[in-house]
Amino acid sequence: MIEIVLRTVTSIETTVDWICSTFMYIRIVSNPSYYGSSIAKGDIKGSLPFIFNWSHENINKLANLSLINMKPESNSFEPTHLARIVTRYGISIKSTELLFKMLKEGFNLKMLLEKLSECQELSSDIILRVSEKKFLNEYSKNLRFKSKDKIKNS
């Protein structure tokens, strides 16, 4: 996604070219079954159609989430403002899909909070600095719903 926002890739062809210049390409060729491909291990020429199809699927997924605008006349795409926001704040595609699904179905405040709490970004561990630990332990003494555990370093 960041490569689209930075305009490193602007079409499926440039996406395939970019992937072929990364370590991911080496991984796909070395271990195709891990990526859901039926190509033979080490088959460089056979990996290109797989990468093209895989790129095409993911580009369509981004277009359906309104993260890119497709330009059919030039067979290219460009990032939307939403894509820039998602990239800047490190929101995963999975979380974006979850929130878009909620927007389509309708929601209330309770549903919004429940869905937000399911987002990977909010459910992962937060690493604290040593200087923050003391402050947060003092602050937590005044909370209505207290945690049984003290805040610790990772």
PDB file of C-alpha atoms in Angstrom:
ATOM      1  CA  MET A   1       0.000   0.000   0.000  1.00  0.00           C
ATOM      2  CA  ILE A   2       2.793   2.410   0.859  1.00  0.00           C
ATOM      3  CA  GLU A   3       4.293   1.822  -2.587  1.00  0.00           C
ATOM      4  CA  ILE A   4       1.036   2.984  -4.167  1.00  0.00           C
ATOM      5  CA  VAL A   5       0.841   6.100  -1.980  1.00  0.00           C
ATOM      6  CA  LEU A   6       4.472   6.902  -2.790  1.00  0.00           C
ATOM      7  CA  ARG A   7       3.645   6.233  -6.471  1.00  0.00           C
ATOM      8  CA  THR A   8       6.393   3.656  -6.803  1.00  0.00           C
ATOM      9  CA  VAL A   9       3.768   1.459  -8.455  1.00  0.00           C
ATOM     10  CA  THR A  10       1.039   2.936 -10.644  1.00  0.00           C
ATOM     11  CA  SER A  11      -0.208  -0.064 -12.632  1.00  0.00           C
ATOM     12  CA  ILE A  12      -0.369  -3.833 -12.390  1.00  0.00           C
ATOM     13  CA  GLU A  13       2.681  -4.077 -14.647  1.00  0.00           C
ATOM     14  CA  THR A  14       4.770  -1.804 -12.415  1.00  0.00           C
ATOM     15  CA  THR A  15       3.469  -3.700  -9.393  1.00  0.00           C
ATOM     16  CA  VAL A  16       4.704  -7.001 -10.837  1.00  0.00           C
ATOM     17  CA  ASP A  17       8.044  -5.416 -11.748  1.00  0.00           C
ATOM     18  CA  TRP A  18       8.403  -4.016  -8.238  1.00  0.00           C
ATOM     19  CA  ILE A  19       7.538  -7.345  -6.573  1.00  0.00           C
ATOM     20  CA  CYS A  20      10.119  -9.068  -8.796  1.00  0.00           C
ATOM     21  CA  SER A  21      12.768  -6.716  -7.406  1.00  0.00           C
ATOM     22  CA  THR A  22      12.049  -7.581  -3.764  1.00  0.00           C
ATOM     23  CA  PHE A  23      12.936 -10.349  -1.361  1.00  0.00           C
ATOM     24  CA  MET A  24       9.282 -11.410  -1.484  1.00  0.00           C
ATOM     25  CA  TYR A  25       9.798 -12.575  -5.068  1.00  0.00           C
ATOM     26  CA  ILE A  26      12.690 -14.762  -3.955  1.00  0.00           C
ATOM     27  CA  ARG A  27      10.449 -16.195  -1.216  1.00  0.00           C
ATOM     28  CA  ILE A  28       7.604 -16.892  -3.684  1.00  0.00           C
ATOM     29  CA  VAL A  29       9.965 -18.725  -6.043  1.00  0.00           C
ATOM     30  CA  SER A  30      11.664 -20.588  -3.168  1.00  0.00           C
ATOM     31  CA  ASN A  31       8.501 -21.586  -1.310  1.00  0.00           C
ATOM     32  CA  PRO A  32       5.480 -21.216  -3.622  1.00  0.00           C
ATOM     33  CA  SER A  33       3.143 -23.408  -1.568  1.00  0.00           C
ATOM     34  CA  TYR A  34       3.377 -20.984   1.376  1.00  0.00           C
ATOM     35  CA  TYR A  35       1.884 -18.293  -0.863  1.00  0.00           C
ATOM     36  CA  GLY A  36      -0.847 -20.561  -2.226  1.00  0.00           C
ATOM     37  CA  SER A  37       0.822 -21.176  -5.578  1.00  0.00           C
ATOM     38  CA  SER A  38       1.026 -24.483  -7.405  1.00  0.00           C
ATOM     39  CA  ILE A  39       4.146 -23.532  -9.395  1.00  0.00           C
ATOM     40  CA  ALA A  40       7.223 -25.715  -9.101  1.00  0.00           C
ATOM     41  CA  LYS A  41       9.814 -24.644  -6.552  1.00  0.00           C
ATOM     42  CA  GLY A  42      12.445 -22.508  -8.298  1.00  0.00           C
ATOM     43  CA  ASP A  43      10.299 -21.918 -11.431  1.00  0.00           C
ATOM     44  CA  ILE A  44      11.084 -18.274 -12.175  1.00  0.00           C
ATOM     45  CA  LYS A  45       9.100 -18.028 -15.441  1.00  0.00           C
ATOM     46  CA  GLY A  46       6.118 -19.855 -13.947  1.00  0.00           C
ATOM     47  CA  SER A  47       5.997 -17.445 -11.021  1.00  0.00           C
ATOM     48  CA  LEU A  48       5.205 -14.388 -13.167  1.00  0.00           C
ATOM     49  CA  PRO A  49       1.593 -15.368 -14.026  1.00  0.00           C
ATOM     50  CA  PHE A  50       0.997 -16.187 -10.354  1.00  0.00           C
ATOM     51  CA  ILE A  51       2.381 -12.796  -9.244  1.00  0.00           C
ATOM     52  CA  PHE A  52       0.346 -11.018 -11.948  1.00  0.00           C
ATOM     53  CA  ASN A  53      -2.913 -12.702 -10.855  1.00  0.00           C
ATOM     54  CA  TRP A  54      -2.137 -12.160  -7.180  1.00  0.00           C
ATOM     55  CA  SER A  55      -1.381  -8.473  -7.832  1.00  0.00           C
ATOM     56  CA  HIS A  56      -4.558  -8.092  -9.882  1.00  0.00           C
ATOM     57  CA  GLU A  57      -6.685  -9.578  -7.064  1.00  0.00           C
ATOM     58  CA  ASN A  58      -5.141  -7.279  -4.470  1.00  0.00           C
ATOM     59  CA  ILE A  59      -5.422  -4.180  -6.663  1.00  0.00           C
ATOM     60  CA  ASN A  60      -9.132  -4.947  -7.159  1.00  0.00           C
ATOM     61  CA  LYS A  61      -9.499  -5.392  -3.409  1.00  0.00           C
ATOM     62  CA  LEU A  62      -7.942  -1.953  -2.814  1.00  0.00           C
ATOM     63  CA  ALA A  63     -10.229  -0.430  -5.455  1.00  0.00           C
ATOM     64  CA  ASN A  64     -13.300  -1.971  -3.774  1.00  0.00           C
ATOM     65  CA  LEU A  65     -12.213  -0.395  -0.486  1.00  0.00           C
ATOM     66  CA  SER A  66     -11.884   3.015  -2.226  1.00  0.00           C
ATOM     67  CA  LEU A  67      -8.163   3.102  -1.449  1.00  0.00           C
ATOM     68  CA  ILE A  68      -7.228   3.540  -5.111  1.00  0.00           C
ATOM     69  CA  ASN A  69      -8.891   5.045  -8.155  1.00  0.00           C
ATOM     70  CA  MET A  70      -8.605   2.947 -11.299  1.00  0.00           C
ATOM     71  CA  LYS A  71      -7.893   4.723 -14.585  1.00  0.00           C
ATOM     72  CA  PRO A  72      -9.095   2.290 -17.273  1.00  0.00           C
ATOM     73  CA  GLU A  73      -7.998   4.516 -20.161  1.00  0.00           C
ATOM     74  CA  SER A  74      -4.347   4.299 -19.123  1.00  0.00           C
ATOM     75  CA  ASN A  75      -4.564   0.932 -17.306  1.00  0.00           C
ATOM     76  CA  SER A  76      -3.203   2.540 -14.142  1.00  0.00           C
ATOM     77  CA  PHE A  77      -4.327   3.568 -10.671  1.00  0.00           C
ATOM     78  CA  GLU A  78      -3.670   6.283  -8.135  1.00  0.00           C
ATOM     79  CA  PRO A  79      -4.073   6.477  -4.353  1.00  0.00           C
ATOM     80  CA  THR A  80      -7.055   8.202  -2.769  1.00  0.00           C
ATOM     81  CA  HIS A  81      -6.973  10.497   0.246  1.00  0.00           C
ATOM     82  CA  LEU A  82      -8.240   7.572   2.315  1.00  0.00           C
ATOM     83  CA  ALA A  83      -5.215   5.521   1.215  1.00  0.00           C
ATOM     84  CA  ARG A  84      -2.915   8.282   2.388  1.00  0.00           C
ATOM     85  CA  ILE A  85      -4.636   8.358   5.785  1.00  0.00           C
ATOM     86  CA  VAL A  86      -4.577   4.563   6.158  1.00  0.00           C
ATOM     87  CA  THR A  87      -0.890   4.498   5.252  1.00  0.00           C
ATOM     88  CA  ARG A  88       0.105   7.444   7.405  1.00  0.00           C
ATOM     89  CA  TYR A  89      -1.501   6.024  10.545  1.00  0.00           C
ATOM     90  CA  GLY A  90      -0.531   2.407   9.925  1.00  0.00           C
ATOM     91  CA  ILE A  91      -4.054   1.033   9.625  1.00  0.00           C
ATOM     92  CA  SER A  92      -4.057  -2.474   8.187  1.00  0.00           C
ATOM     93  CA  ILE A  93      -6.117  -3.488   5.182  1.00  0.00           C
ATOM     94  CA  LYS A  94      -7.915  -6.019   7.381  1.00  0.00           C
ATOM     95  CA  SER A  95      -8.996  -3.259   9.788  1.00  0.00           C
ATOM     96  CA  THR A  96     -10.031  -1.060   6.872  1.00  0.00           C
ATOM     97  CA  GLU A  97     -12.188  -3.916   5.526  1.00  0.00           C
ATOM     98  CA  LEU A  98     -13.755  -4.380   8.962  1.00  0.00           C
ATOM     99  CA  LEU A  99     -14.652  -0.701   9.249  1.00  0.00           C
ATOM    100  CA  PHE A 100     -16.005  -0.515   5.678  1.00  0.00           C
ATOM    101  CA  LYS A 101     -18.231  -3.525   6.337  1.00  0.00           C
ATOM    102  CA  MET A 102     -19.571  -1.783   9.417  1.00  0.00           C
ATOM    103  CA  LEU A 103     -20.256   1.412   7.467  1.00  0.00           C
ATOM    104  CA  LYS A 104     -22.278  -0.523   4.879  1.00  0.00           C
ATOM    105  CA  GLU A 105     -24.323  -2.360   7.496  1.00  0.00           C
ATOM    106  CA  GLY A 106     -24.953   0.662   9.717  1.00  0.00           C
ATOM    107  CA  PHE A 107     -23.826   1.034  13.303  1.00  0.00           C
ATOM    108  CA  ASN A 108     -24.395   2.607  16.680  1.00  0.00           C
ATOM    109  CA  LEU A 109     -21.825   3.717  19.252  1.00  0.00           C
ATOM    110  CA  LYS A 110     -21.668   0.315  20.947  1.00  0.00           C
ATOM    111  CA  MET A 111     -21.096  -1.466  17.630  1.00  0.00           C
ATOM    112  CA  LEU A 112     -18.444   1.085  16.660  1.00  0.00           C
ATOM    113  CA  LEU A 113     -16.495   0.523  19.873  1.00  0.00           C
ATOM    114  CA  GLU A 114     -16.769  -3.249  19.539  1.00  0.00           C
ATOM    115  CA  LYS A 115     -15.491  -3.186  15.956  1.00  0.00           C
ATOM    116  CA  LEU A 116     -12.687  -0.781  16.800  1.00  0.00           C
ATOM    117  CA  SER A 117     -11.583  -3.060  19.625  1.00  0.00           C
ATOM    118  CA  GLU A 118     -11.344  -5.925  17.123  1.00  0.00           C
ATOM    119  CA  CYS A 119      -8.823  -3.995  15.017  1.00  0.00           C
ATOM    120  CA  GLN A 120      -5.361  -5.503  15.118  1.00  0.00           C
ATOM    121  CA  GLU A 121      -3.739  -2.132  15.754  1.00  0.00           C
ATOM    122  CA  LEU A 122      -5.610  -1.666  19.031  1.00  0.00           C
ATOM    123  CA  SER A 123      -5.473  -5.228  20.288  1.00  0.00           C
ATOM    124  CA  SER A 124      -1.705  -5.669  20.096  1.00  0.00           C
ATOM    125  CA  ASP A 125       0.595  -5.043  23.026  1.00  0.00           C
ATOM    126  CA  ILE A 126       1.673  -1.498  23.662  1.00  0.00           C
ATOM    127  CA  ILE A 127       5.315  -1.025  24.545  1.00  0.00           C
ATOM    128  CA  LEU A 128       5.924   1.586  27.216  1.00  0.00           C
ATOM    129  CA  ARG A 129       9.039   3.516  28.053  1.00  0.00           C
ATOM    130  CA  VAL A 130      10.469   3.088  31.538  1.00  0.00           C
ATOM    131  CA  SER A 131       9.585   6.703  32.329  1.00  0.00           C
ATOM    132  CA  GLU A 132       5.883   6.072  31.514  1.00  0.00           C
ATOM    133  CA  LYS A 133       5.473   3.061  33.781  1.00  0.00           C
ATOM    134  CA  LYS A 134       5.493   4.985  37.087  1.00  0.00           C
ATOM    135  CA  PHE A 135       3.041   7.614  35.805  1.00  0.00           C
ATOM    136  CA  LEU A 136       0.591   5.011  34.477  1.00  0.00           C
ATOM    137  CA  ASN A 137       0.710   2.943  37.684  1.00  0.00           C
ATOM    138  CA  GLU A 138      -0.058   6.091  39.724  1.00  0.00           C
ATOM    139  CA  TYR A 139      -2.848   7.078  37.332  1.00  0.00           C
ATOM    140  CA  SER A 140      -4.409   3.615  37.385  1.00  0.00           C
ATOM    141  CA  LYS A 141      -5.015   3.907  41.165  1.00  0.00           C
ATOM    142  CA  ASN A 142      -7.778   6.447  40.418  1.00  0.00           C
ATOM    143  CA  LEU A 143      -9.568   4.414  37.742  1.00  0.00           C
ATOM    144  CA  ARG A 144     -13.068   3.154  38.340  1.00  0.00           C
ATOM    145  CA  PHE A 145     -12.305  -0.264  36.846  1.00  0.00           C
ATOM    146  CA  LYS A 146      -8.883  -1.199  38.078  1.00  0.00           C
ATOM    147  CA  SER A 147      -6.526  -3.692  36.547  1.00  0.00           C
ATOM    148  CA  LYS A 148      -5.216  -6.425  38.812  1.00  0.00           C
ATOM    149  CA  ASP A 149      -1.788  -6.269  37.217  1.00  0.00           C
ATOM    150  CA  LYS A 150       0.711  -3.458  37.479  1.00  0.00           C
ATOM    151  CA  ILE A 151       2.007  -1.935  34.288  1.00  0.00           C
ATOM    152  CA  LYS A 152       5.355  -3.478  33.399  1.00  0.00           C
ATOM    153  CA  ASN A 153       8.051  -3.056  30.789  1.00  0.00           C
ATOM    154  CA  SER A 154       8.101  -5.479  27.884  1.00  0.00           C
TER     155      SER A 154
END
